[in-house]
Structure formats: C-alpha cells, structure tokens
Short mmCIF file of C-alpha atoms and ligand atoms in Angstrom, two decimals:
data_model
loop_
_atom_site.label_atom_id
_atom_site.label_comp_id
_atom_site.label_asym_id
_atom_site.label_seq_id
_atom_site.Cartn_x
_atom_site.Cartn_y
_atom_site.Cartn_z
CA UNK A 1 -45.02 -18.31 -3.11
CA UNK A 2 -43.64 -18.55 -6.79
CA UNK A 3 -43.96 -21.87 -7.83
CA UNK A 4 -40.65 -23.47 -9.13
CA UNK A 5 -39.82 -26.12 -11.37
CA UNK A 6 -37.46 -29.51 -9.98
CA UNK A 7 -34.84 -27.70 -11.41
CA UNK A 8 -34.78 -24.76 -9.94
CA UNK A 9 -35.53 -27.09 -6.70
CA UNK A 10 -33.03 -28.94 -6.83
CA UNK A 11 -30.53 -25.07 -7.23
CA UNK A 12 -32.23 -23.99 -3.88
CA UNK A 13 -31.59 -27.58 -2.23
CA UNK A 14 -28.20 -26.78 -3.14
CA UNK A 15 -27.37 -23.41 -2.07
CA UNK A 16 -29.36 -24.37 1.22
CA UNK A 17 -25.91 -27.90 1.71
CA UNK A 18 -23.45 -25.28 0.67
CA UNK A 19 -24.70 -22.55 3.45
CA UNK A 20 -25.54 -25.49 5.92
CA UNK A 21 -22.24 -27.19 4.88
CA UNK A 22 -19.81 -24.07 3.39
CA UNK A 23 -20.74 -20.60 4.92
CA UNK A 24 -22.45 -21.29 8.14
CA UNK A 25 -19.47 -22.42 10.63
CA UNK A 26 -17.78 -20.45 9.67
CA UNK A 27 -19.88 -17.02 8.99
CA UNK A 28 -19.61 -15.63 12.03
CA UNK A 29 -15.06 -16.14 12.64
CA UNK A 30 -15.09 -14.03 9.82
CA UNK A 31 -17.01 -11.34 10.74
CA UNK A 32 -14.99 -11.14 13.93
CA UNK A 33 -11.66 -11.41 12.21
CA UNK A 34 -12.24 -8.98 9.36
CA UNK A 35 -11.76 -11.67 6.97
CA UNK A 36 -13.31 -11.29 3.78
CA UNK A 37 -14.26 -15.22 2.38
CA UNK A 38 -11.51 -16.61 0.67
CA UNK A 39 -10.85 -17.83 -3.14
CA UNK A 40 -11.63 -21.33 -1.91
CA UNK A 41 -14.71 -20.76 -1.04
CA UNK A 42 -15.59 -18.77 -4.49
CA UNK A 43 -14.69 -22.36 -6.64
CA UNK A 44 -16.61 -24.73 -4.04
CA UNK A 45 -19.89 -22.13 -4.50
CA UNK A 46 -19.32 -22.50 -8.54
CA UNK A 47 -19.26 -26.09 -7.94
CA UNK A 48 -22.59 -25.93 -5.75
CA UNK A 49 -23.74 -23.99 -9.28
CA UNK A 50 -24.05 -20.51 -7.68
CA UNK A 51 -21.94 -18.51 -10.52
CA UNK A 52 -23.22 -17.58 -13.89
CA UNK A 53 -27.28 -18.65 -13.00
CA UNK A 54 -28.03 -15.64 -15.37
CA UNK A 55 -26.24 -16.35 -18.11
CA UNK A 56 -27.67 -18.57 -21.30
CA UNK A 57 -24.36 -20.68 -23.23
CA UNK A 58 -21.83 -20.39 -24.38
CA UNK A 59 -21.15 -18.99 -21.44
CA UNK A 60 -22.95 -19.64 -18.47
CA UNK A 61 -25.77 -23.18 -17.75
CA UNK A 62 -28.94 -20.52 -18.56
CA UNK A 63 -30.78 -18.14 -17.35
CA UNK A 64 -32.33 -18.60 -13.75
CA UNK A 65 -35.39 -17.06 -13.50
CA UNK A 66 -35.16 -14.23 -11.07
CA UNK A 67 -37.12 -15.21 -8.47
CA UNK A 68 -35.39 -18.33 -7.95
CA UNK A 69 -32.44 -16.10 -7.48
CA UNK A 70 -33.87 -14.13 -4.84
CA UNK A 71 -34.46 -17.89 -3.51
CA UNK A 72 -31.04 -18.26 -3.56
CA UNK A 73 -30.19 -15.61 -2.06
CA UNK A 74 -32.10 -16.02 1.41
CA UNK A 75 -31.29 -19.04 1.72
CA UNK A 76 -27.27 -18.69 1.14
CA UNK A 77 -28.15 -15.18 3.96
CA UNK A 78 -29.24 -17.16 7.14
CA UNK A 79 -25.83 -18.28 7.09
CA UNK A 80 -23.65 -15.57 5.87
CA UNK A 81 -24.83 -12.00 4.54
CA UNK A 82 -21.46 -10.75 2.76
CA UNK A 83 -20.76 -14.41 1.26
CA UNK A 84 -25.19 -13.74 -0.11
CA UNK A 85 -24.47 -10.81 -1.08
CA UNK A 86 -20.88 -11.27 -3.17
CA UNK A 87 -22.05 -14.60 -5.11
CA UNK A 88 -24.78 -12.30 -5.98
CA UNK A 89 -22.93 -9.67 -6.80
CA UNK A 90 -20.76 -11.72 -8.87
CA UNK A 91 -23.92 -13.04 -10.71
CA UNK A 92 -24.93 -9.01 -12.06
CA UNK A 93 -21.52 -8.74 -13.71
CA UNK A 94 -20.91 -11.57 -15.63
CA UNK A 95 -24.57 -10.82 -16.77
CA UNK A 96 -23.80 -7.39 -17.69
CA UNK A 97 -20.69 -8.59 -18.82
CA UNK A 98 -23.58 -10.80 -21.62
CA UNK A 99 -24.04 -7.35 -23.48
CA UNK A 100 -20.58 -6.17 -23.45
CA UNK A 101 -19.19 -4.55 -27.01
CA UNK A 102 -16.09 -6.96 -27.38
CA UNK A 103 -16.42 -10.89 -27.03
CA UNK A 104 -12.38 -10.84 -26.07
CA UNK A 105 -13.62 -8.67 -22.20
CA UNK A 106 -16.35 -12.01 -22.06
CA UNK A 107 -13.61 -14.34 -23.04
CA UNK A 108 -11.02 -12.81 -21.18
CA UNK A 109 -13.98 -12.82 -17.94
CA UNK A 110 -16.90 -15.85 -17.92
CA UNK A 111 -15.16 -18.37 -18.18
CA UNK A 112 -13.16 -18.02 -14.83
CA UNK A 113 -16.07 -15.65 -13.35
CA UNK A 114 -18.12 -19.62 -13.36
CA UNK A 115 -15.91 -21.35 -12.37
CA UNK A 116 -15.06 -19.39 -9.52
CA UNK A 117 -11.36 -18.33 -10.56
CA UNK A 118 -12.41 -14.67 -10.92
CA UNK A 119 -14.64 -12.33 -8.94
CA UNK A 120 -16.05 -9.44 -9.84
CA UNK A 121 -17.96 -6.68 -8.14
CA UNK A 122 -19.70 -3.23 -9.05
CA UNK A 123 -18.30 0.16 -8.41
CA UNK A 124 -20.15 3.50 -8.42
CA UNK A 125 -20.81 5.11 -5.18
CA UNK A 126 -17.16 7.50 -4.48
CA UNK A 127 -16.66 9.08 -1.27
CA UNK A 128 -19.01 12.69 -2.13
CA UNK A 129 -21.75 10.64 -2.17
CA UNK A 130 -24.07 7.46 -3.94
CA UNK A 131 -27.12 8.30 -4.42
CA UNK A 132 -27.15 11.09 -7.34
CA UNK A 133 -26.13 8.33 -9.62
CA UNK A 134 -25.19 10.83 -12.57
CA UNK A 135 -22.90 12.57 -10.57
CA UNK A 136 -19.92 10.84 -10.85
CA UNK A 137 -16.27 12.14 -10.62
CA UNK A 138 -14.37 9.19 -11.94
CA UNK A 139 -13.61 10.10 -15.64
CA UNK A 140 -12.44 7.67 -18.64
CA UNK A 141 -10.32 10.10 -20.92
CA UNK A 142 -9.93 8.25 -24.25
CA UNK A 143 -6.99 7.96 -25.70
CA UNK A 144 -5.14 6.66 -29.12
CA UNK A 145 -5.97 2.22 -27.98
CA UNK A 146 -8.40 2.65 -24.80
CA UNK A 147 -9.20 4.76 -22.14
CA UNK A 148 -7.38 6.42 -19.13
CA UNK A 149 -9.37 6.46 -16.12
CA UNK A 150 -9.07 8.87 -12.61
CA UNK A 151 -11.02 9.28 -9.44
CA UNK A 152 -11.62 7.20 -6.41
CA UNK A 153 -14.56 4.51 -5.25
CA UNK A 154 -15.50 4.22 -1.79
CA UNK A 155 -18.09 1.52 0.19
CA UNK A 156 -17.83 -0.96 -2.50
CA UNK A 157 -17.86 -4.63 -1.25
CA UNK A 158 -14.62 -6.82 -1.25
CA UNK A 159 -12.84 -3.86 -2.99
CA UNK A 160 -9.09 -5.58 -2.39
CA UNK A 161 -10.09 -8.87 -3.26
CA UNK A 162 -12.38 -8.81 -6.22
CA UNK A 163 -10.59 -9.91 -9.24
CA UNK A 164 -11.11 -7.13 -11.05
CA UNK A 165 -14.00 -4.79 -10.84
CA UNK A 166 -16.99 -3.29 -13.27
CA UNK A 167 -16.27 0.50 -12.88
CA UNK A 168 -18.65 3.50 -13.81
CA UNK A 169 -17.10 7.00 -15.09
CA UNK A 170 -17.39 9.62 -16.89
CA UNK A 171 -16.61 10.15 -20.57
CA UNK A 172 -17.73 13.66 -20.82
CA UNK A 173 -17.57 15.38 -17.95
CA UNK A 174 -20.37 17.53 -16.49
CA UNK A 175 -22.73 15.91 -18.79
CA UNK A 176 -24.55 13.63 -16.44
CA UNK A 177 -25.71 10.40 -17.52
CA UNK A 178 -25.49 11.26 -21.37
CA UNK A 179 -21.51 10.46 -21.00
CA UNK A 180 -21.58 6.97 -18.55
CA UNK A 181 -20.10 4.37 -19.61
CA UNK A 182 -18.74 1.10 -18.01
CA UNK A 183 -14.80 -0.31 -17.84
CA UNK A 184 -13.65 -3.48 -16.24
CA UNK A 185 -10.28 -2.54 -14.02
CA UNK A 186 -8.26 -5.59 -12.57
CA UNK A 187 -7.36 -4.77 -9.18
CA UNK A 188 -3.81 -5.37 -9.79
CA UNK A 189 -3.64 -3.22 -12.64
CA UNK A 190 -0.76 0.14 -12.75
CA UNK A 191 -2.16 2.80 -10.50
CA UNK A 192 -5.12 1.17 -8.30
CA UNK A 193 -4.42 1.46 -4.75
CA UNK A 194 -7.84 -0.76 -3.04
CA UNK A 195 -8.27 0.08 0.32
CA UNK A 196 -10.78 -1.00 3.23
CA UNK A 197 -13.25 0.44 6.48
CA UNK A 198 -13.43 -0.23 9.37
CA UNK A 199 -17.42 -0.22 9.81
CA UNK A 200 -19.25 -0.36 13.10
CA UNK A 201 -21.20 -4.13 11.41
CA UNK A 202 -20.52 -6.26 8.19
CA UNK A 203 -16.61 -6.10 8.34
CA UNK A 204 -16.64 -9.53 6.53
CA UNK A 205 -18.43 -7.64 3.42
CA UNK A 206 -14.34 -6.05 2.70
CA UNK A 207 -15.71 -2.39 2.50
CA UNK A 208 -13.71 -0.42 0.97
CA UNK A 209 -12.50 1.59 -2.18
CA UNK A 210 -10.19 1.88 -3.99
CA UNK A 211 -8.53 5.33 -6.06
CA UNK A 212 -7.80 4.48 -9.76
CA UNK A 213 -4.74 7.29 -10.92
CA UNK A 214 -4.43 7.27 -14.74
CA UNK A 215 -5.46 3.53 -15.34
CA UNK A 216 -5.34 3.27 -18.86
CA UNK A 217 -7.50 -0.07 -19.96
CA UNK A 218 -7.27 -1.67 -23.63
CA UNK A 219 -10.69 -0.74 -26.12
CA UNK A 220 -11.42 -3.67 -25.10
CA UNK A 221 -12.67 -2.89 -20.91
CA UNK A 222 -15.75 -1.07 -21.91
CA UNK A 223 -18.20 -2.97 -20.71
CA UNK A 224 -20.84 -0.14 -21.32
CA UNK A 225 -20.62 2.69 -24.06
CA UNK A 226 -20.90 6.08 -23.50
CA UNK A 227 -24.12 6.97 -23.03
CA UNK A 228 -25.34 3.78 -21.47
CA UNK A 229 -23.95 3.81 -18.35
CA UNK A 230 -26.66 4.77 -16.47
CA UNK A 231 -29.66 2.89 -17.88
CA UNK A 232 -27.27 -0.18 -17.54
CA UNK A 233 -26.65 0.71 -13.61
CA UNK A 234 -30.89 1.21 -12.74
CA UNK A 235 -31.34 -2.00 -15.27
CA UNK A 236 -30.11 -4.15 -12.81
CA UNK A 237 -30.72 -2.38 -9.45
CA UNK A 238 -34.55 -3.58 -8.95
CA UNK A 239 -33.14 -6.61 -9.59
CA UNK A 240 -30.62 -6.15 -7.43
CA UNK A 241 -33.54 -4.63 -4.48
CA UNK A 242 -35.56 -7.14 -4.74
CA UNK A 243 -32.89 -9.80 -3.57
CA UNK A 244 -32.06 -7.31 -1.30
CA UNK A 245 -34.70 -7.52 0.53
CA UNK A 246 -35.06 -11.90 0.23
CA UNK A 247 -31.86 -11.36 1.94
CA UNK A 248 -33.42 -9.70 4.99
CA UNK A 249 -35.78 -12.33 4.90
CA UNK A 250 -33.10 -15.00 5.85
CA UNK A 251 -31.43 -12.30 7.86
CA UNK A 252 -34.80 -12.48 9.61
CA UNK A 253 -35.83 -15.44 9.70
CA UNK A 254 -32.35 -17.39 11.44
CA UNK A 255 -32.27 -14.85 13.94
CA UNK A 256 -36.26 -16.15 14.64
CA UNK A 257 -35.29 -19.41 15.07
CA UNK A 258 -32.43 -18.69 17.08
CA UNK A 259 -34.25 -16.34 19.82
CA UNK A 260 -37.18 -18.47 20.22
CA UNK A 261 -34.67 -22.20 20.16
CA UNK A 262 -33.60 -19.83 23.70
CA UNK A 263 -36.85 -18.20 25.00
CA UNK A 264 -37.78 -23.15 25.13
CA UNK A 265 -34.23 -22.79 27.32
CA UNK A 266 -34.02 -19.88 29.13
CA UNK A 267 -36.24 -20.23 32.57
CA UNK A 268 -37.87 -17.92 34.53
CA UNK A 269 -39.92 -17.57 37.64
CA UNK A 270 -39.88 -21.00 37.49
CA UNK A 271 -41.25 -20.92 33.94
CA UNK A 272 -39.61 -20.66 30.42
CA UNK A 273 -39.02 -17.38 28.87
CA UNK A 274 -40.97 -19.19 25.97
CA UNK A 275 -44.14 -20.02 28.58
CA UNK A 276 -44.43 -16.01 28.97
CA UNK A 277 -47.47 -14.62 26.50
CA UNK A 278 -45.27 -11.37 25.78
CA UNK A 279 -42.93 -13.24 24.16
CA UNK A 280 -43.88 -15.56 22.22
CA UNK A 281 -46.69 -12.38 20.74
CA UNK A 282 -43.63 -10.96 20.47
CA UNK A 283 -42.24 -13.68 18.32
CA UNK A 284 -44.94 -13.65 16.66
CA UNK A 285 -45.43 -10.19 15.79
CA UNK A 286 -41.59 -10.43 14.15
CA UNK A 287 -42.99 -14.11 11.99
CA UNK A 288 -45.82 -11.38 10.53
CA UNK A 289 -43.72 -9.31 9.70
CA UNK A 290 -41.78 -11.74 7.61
CA UNK A 291 -44.88 -13.47 6.13
CA UNK A 292 -44.91 -9.99 4.43
CA UNK A 293 -41.35 -9.97 3.50
CA UNK A 294 -40.57 -12.38 1.95
CA UNK A 295 -43.90 -12.15 0.11
CA UNK A 296 -43.66 -8.36 -0.86
CA UNK A 297 -39.68 -9.89 -1.63
CA UNK A 298 -41.80 -13.12 -4.24
CA UNK A 299 -43.57 -10.86 -5.37
CA UNK A 300 -41.33 -8.04 -6.87
CA UNK A 301 -39.21 -10.52 -8.62
CA UNK A 302 -42.57 -12.62 -10.08
CA UNK A 303 -42.53 -8.82 -11.53
CA UNK A 304 -38.98 -8.03 -13.07
CA UNK A 305 -39.74 -11.29 -13.66
CA UNK A 306 -42.83 -10.59 -16.41
CA UNK A 307 -41.41 -6.96 -16.41
CA UNK A 308 -44.96 -5.60 -15.13
CA UNK A 309 -43.71 -2.95 -13.40
CA UNK A 310 -41.25 -4.60 -10.78
CA UNK A 311 -39.68 -1.54 -10.53
CA UNK A 312 -41.37 0.29 -7.59
CA UNK A 313 -41.94 -2.96 -5.58
CA UNK A 314 -38.88 -4.25 -5.59
CA UNK A 315 -38.57 -0.54 -3.97
CA UNK A 316 -41.20 -1.23 -1.88
CA UNK A 317 -39.94 -4.55 -0.58
CA UNK A 318 -36.31 -3.58 -0.45
CA UNK A 319 -37.64 -1.00 2.19
CA UNK A 320 -39.60 -2.56 3.87
CA UNK A 321 -38.16 -5.72 4.37
CA UNK A 322 -35.20 -4.08 5.46
CA UNK A 323 -36.48 -2.12 8.08
CA UNK A 324 -38.80 -4.91 9.38
CA UNK A 325 -35.40 -7.21 9.53
CA UNK A 326 -33.72 -4.26 11.91
CA UNK A 327 -36.62 -3.77 14.33
CA UNK A 328 -37.52 -7.68 14.17
CA UNK A 329 -33.69 -8.97 14.74
CA UNK A 330 -33.45 -5.88 17.69
CA UNK A 331 -37.01 -8.04 19.66
CA UNK A 332 -34.49 -11.41 18.90
CA UNK A 333 -32.24 -10.07 21.30
CA UNK A 334 -34.39 -8.38 23.38
CA UNK A 335 -36.30 -12.54 24.30
CA UNK A 336 -33.20 -13.83 24.83
CA UNK A 337 -31.84 -10.88 27.28
CA UNK A 338 -28.40 -9.52 28.14
CA UNK A 339 -26.86 -12.94 26.17
CA UNK A 340 -28.16 -12.08 22.81
CA UNK A 341 -26.40 -8.74 22.84
CA UNK A 342 -22.89 -11.12 23.06
CA UNK A 343 -21.17 -11.08 19.37
CA UNK A 344 -21.66 -14.24 18.76
CA UNK A 345 -25.42 -14.39 18.61
CA UNK A 346 -26.80 -14.97 14.90
CA UNK A 347 -29.47 -11.72 15.64
CA UNK A 348 -27.05 -9.65 16.76
CA UNK A 349 -24.33 -10.35 13.62
CA UNK A 350 -28.03 -10.07 11.25
CA UNK A 351 -28.78 -7.31 12.96
CA UNK A 352 -25.52 -5.12 11.57
CA UNK A 353 -25.94 -6.73 7.82
CA UNK A 354 -29.73 -4.86 8.62
CA UNK A 355 -28.61 -1.92 9.52
CA UNK A 356 -26.52 -2.10 6.14
CA UNK A 357 -28.88 -3.23 4.25
CA UNK A 358 -31.36 0.09 4.37
CA UNK A 359 -28.12 1.56 1.87
CA UNK A 360 -27.65 -1.33 -0.25
CA UNK A 361 -27.97 -0.74 -3.18
CA UNK A 362 -29.77 2.11 -2.77
CA UNK A 363 -30.47 3.89 0.91
CA UNK A 364 -34.00 3.45 1.92
CA UNK A 365 -34.90 6.70 1.26
CA UNK A 366 -34.09 6.54 -2.54
CA UNK A 367 -36.92 4.19 -2.67
CA UNK A 368 -38.65 6.56 -1.50
CA UNK A 369 -37.98 9.01 -3.92
CA UNK A 370 -38.75 5.38 -6.65
CA UNK A 371 -42.22 5.20 -4.95
CA UNK A 372 -43.57 8.70 -4.37
CA UNK A 373 -42.47 9.50 -8.09
CA UNK A 374 -44.97 6.08 -9.14
CA UNK A 375 -47.92 7.56 -6.65
CA UNK A 376 -47.73 11.53 -7.14
CA UNK A 377 -47.77 10.73 -11.14
CA UNK A 378 -49.38 12.98 -13.46
CA UNK A 379 -53.06 11.30 -13.70
CA UNK A 380 -53.17 9.98 -16.68
CA UNK A 381 -49.37 9.30 -16.87
CA UNK A 382 -48.12 5.53 -18.03
C1 LIG B 401 -23.07 -3.54 2.38
C2 LIG B 401 -22.93 -2.56 1.27
C3 LIG B 401 -22.44 -3.10 0.73
C4 LIG B 401 -22.19 -2.04 -0.85
N1 LIG B 401 -21.84 -2.53 -2.12
C5 LIG B 401 -21.86 -1.37 -2.66
C6 LIG B 401 -20.69 -1.84 -4.17
O1 LIG B 401 -20.52 -3.01 -3.89
N2 LIG B 401 -20.87 -0.54 -5.67
C7 LIG B 401 -21.41 0.56 -4.57
O2 LIG B 401 -21.20 0.87 -6.00
N3 LIG B 401 -21.91 0.58 -3.56
C8 LIG B 401 -21.97 -0.07 -2.91
N4 LIG B 401 -22.88 0.10 -1.64
C9 LIG B 401 -23.24 1.80 -1.82
C10 LIG B 401 -23.72 1.68 -1.56
O3 LIG B 401 -24.64 2.38 -2.45
C11 LIG B 401 -24.77 3.20 -1.59
O4 LIG B 401 -24.30 3.41 0.28
C12 LIG B 401 -25.15 4.53 -0.96
O5 LIG B 401 -26.30 4.34 -3.20
C13 LIG B 401 -25.95 5.69 -0.61
O6 LIG B 401 -24.61 6.36 -0.67
P1 LIG B 401 -24.12 7.40 0.47
O7 LIG B 401 -24.30 6.10 1.32
O8 LIG B 401 -23.60 7.82 -0.69
O9 LIG B 401 -24.97 7.82 0.45
P2 LIG B 401 -25.57 9.58 0.37
O10 LIG B 401 -25.57 9.42 -1.46
O11 LIG B 401 -24.85 10.58 1.00
O12 LIG B 401 -27.01 10.35 0.76
C14 LIG B 401 -26.85 10.28 2.48
C15 LIG B 401 -28.13 10.55 2.84
O13 LIG B 401 -29.12 11.29 2.03
C16 LIG B 401 -30.05 10.83 2.20
N5 LIG B 401 -30.38 10.84 0.05
C17 LIG B 401 -30.37 11.34 -0.86
N6 LIG B 401 -30.82 11.68 -1.54
C18 LIG B 401 -31.69 11.78 -1.78
C19 LIG B 401 -33.10 12.09 -1.33
N7 LIG B 401 -32.59 12.78 -2.97
N8 LIG B 401 -34.67 12.51 -0.71
C20 LIG B 401 -33.96 12.40 0.52
N9 LIG B 401 -32.46 11.97 0.85
C21 LIG B 401 -32.15 11.34 0.36
C22 LIG B 401 -30.34 8.96 1.54
O14 LIG B 401 -31.16 8.04 1.40
C23 LIG B 401 -29.58 8.88 2.57
O15 LIG B 401 -29.63 8.72 3.84
C24 LIG B 401 -22.48 -0.53 -0.81
C25 LIG B 401 -23.75 0.02 0.67
C26 LIG B 401 -23.20 -1.06 1.80
C27 LIG B 401 -23.96 -0.60 3.14
#
C-alpha cells in the first residue's frame, strides 16, 4: 500500500469525514429524486480541502500526489460516487486550466473553483460516439476577437448544473487530432441549450448534454490550443481511469460491509445467514477481488506519479475494478435475498454505478485496446 505523509493522511481523513457527514445521509435521496448535489455542498467540499487538489500556488494549495487523489475518490465514493466523480472531474478541469495560454481565463475560473463557487466539467463525448475521440464533430471557427462553436455534446455529467464546460472542438474539420482544441464555455452563454437523459441508474450523475448553436467565445476562452487537444484529453484520462478504479473499490467496500452486517442479523434454518459457509465464501471471494482491485489501482496511481508505464496499468486497473465491482455487488445483493433488491440498499445503488463505471473515461473495451497495443507491440519497440 502506498505510504502517505501525515498531511496526506489528514486530507484523506478530512474527505472521509466529509463523506460521512455531508454525503452518506443524503446519497440515497439524491439518487431516488435524481437530484444533483447543490452549490452549498460544493462550498463544503472546498472547505474540506477537496477543490484544486492538483494545482500549485497561487491558485491552489499545492499539488497532491495521484495515489492520494485516488484515495480521496475512494472514500468519497463509499458514500456517493456521483459527487466523488464530480469533485475529481472539477479537479481535472482546474488542472487543465493551469496550462491555459491566457492568465485572464485562470483569473476568471480558478479562484471561484477553489472556493467551490464555480464548477466545471470536461466535454468530449458526442451523440455519435465517445470512443473515437478524434472524430468529434463539434467545430470551432476563428472569427475576429474570438471563436464560434457549433455542435452537440452527450453523456456529460452534471450537464445542466455545471457552471462551465471545457468543450473539445475541431478547429480544422477532417484533420483528426491535429485540429482539436478545448474552449471554456459558460453554461448560460447565448446559444447553449442543455438537456438531461433519463437513465436506469446513476440518476444523481445528472447525465445529459448540450447543443452549441453559434456560441461565441473570446480568444481568452481557449484552454488548450489547436493541435494539443487530443494530447491533453489523453494526458488527463490515465489519471481519471486509475481514480475510477479507486472509486469502484469504494463502491465494493461499502457493499461488502452492508451485506456482511445484514447476514449477521438475518436468520434461516435456525442460524444466521452468516453461519452458512457458502455465504461466508461468497463474501470472502468479494473481499479477495476488492484487495486485488485496490492493489492494482494503487499501483497504477503510483506508476502515473512516477511517470512509469502508468497508462497500461491504469487500463488494467479500471477494467478489473469496474468488472469485479459489478460482479461482487451482485453477490452482495444476493446474500441479502429479495431485500437486497430494494432501491434503498447501498449494494443496489452501487451496482448501478459500477455498471456506469464500465463506460466512464473510456469503455472497458477501449482499456483492452490500450492493453493489447502494449502486449502486441513489435519486439524491441519502446
Ligand atoms: C457516468 C458517466 C459519466 C460520464 N461523464 C462524461 C463527461 O463528463 N464528459 C464526457 O465527455 N464524457 C462522459 N462520459 C461518456 C463516456 O466517456 C463515454 O460513454 C465513453 O467514452 C464511451 O463512448 P460511447 O458511450 O459513445 O460508446 P461508443 O464509442 O459508441 O462505443 C460503443 C461500444 O463499442 C465499443 N467499442 C468502440 N470502439 C471499439 C474498439 N476499437 N474495439 C472494441 N470495442 C469498441 C465500446 O467499448 C462500447 O462498448 C460519461 C459516461 C458515463 C457512463
């Protein structure tokens, strides 16, 4: 397990406390009512030190190491994965802002993001597909003093609630990655129309999208210049994948805790359900998978921090953790009998999130593309 400094431990402990007090008591209601966590909660998260985790002064407190970011995601996810994902995505957007060509854009967003007053999300996926990032159809046309954006984004979390979007757009249609750039677009800018999707689970993610109809932004709104958009998208995605793996571990841990506690209370055939060895072994197998997933998530985050082959490990970690979380949360529901199927159980809610984690930040098949590319690379190639 990674060793954390005292300051890192304090940050994780603060996140755990925030999750227990501010998230856990309300997570089930948010999911049932499809309520997206509110502005007050963002401010509370900022007070707990969870915003701008990866930004150095003057805009942030100092970059936190990736394994610590993963652990924060894990403990928040134990209580509420939609909010965990929102907080981490917010941090990745702030991280991207660090390298924006203009100081004005940093001044516009980063202080508000640090204080939890402003929230931003990355917007790459489009209605016709998300896996093949180079084929995005949203365009950005250069005009005097700015850019005009047209297109549509889909499967964006908190699409109707985020204050601004980091929108990937094509500045040279047909040029693939060469023309990709990223722009900051305010949700309430003229020509932006957001919408939400009705989903089978994960309603608190606020999944949706928005249309951009001749949306004009200033030159300052350029976050990533043309030609660097694809590299920037792929650079952040490895860390995002590794932290999704950590979040899946949080989902599964709480599911196992709930299921074990239930079986110790429930009786059948004159004993508790937990006294049946078949039940114990089902939970023992879940615990083994959790340990393995956690080890892989931690290892991938350490490798990314050390800049050592992190991409492939992150792909392994995200694929494995989301796979075992989905399978084992099903087992957690199973040992609770029909009561496990009630929507108020942690396991049923977390099972829906684990399914969505299989698409998030690149579907699991795309993780296999990354792994296979490494596995089958020509001998002697780096
Ligand atoms: C909870 C959640 C939050 C999300 N948040 C965001 C967000 O904030 N911003 C954002 O931009 N996107 C977001 N997404 C979208 C996510 O990144 C996409 O769903 C993902 O990239 C896959 O794209 P797609 O769903 O369009 O599938 P498609 O690209 O249409 O793929 C369909 C299927 O084909 C498979 N496939 C594609 N290519 C290959 C291949 N080469 N080999 C084998 N199989 C292949 C895929 O794995 C998938 O199973 C979110 C998704 C979820 C579920």
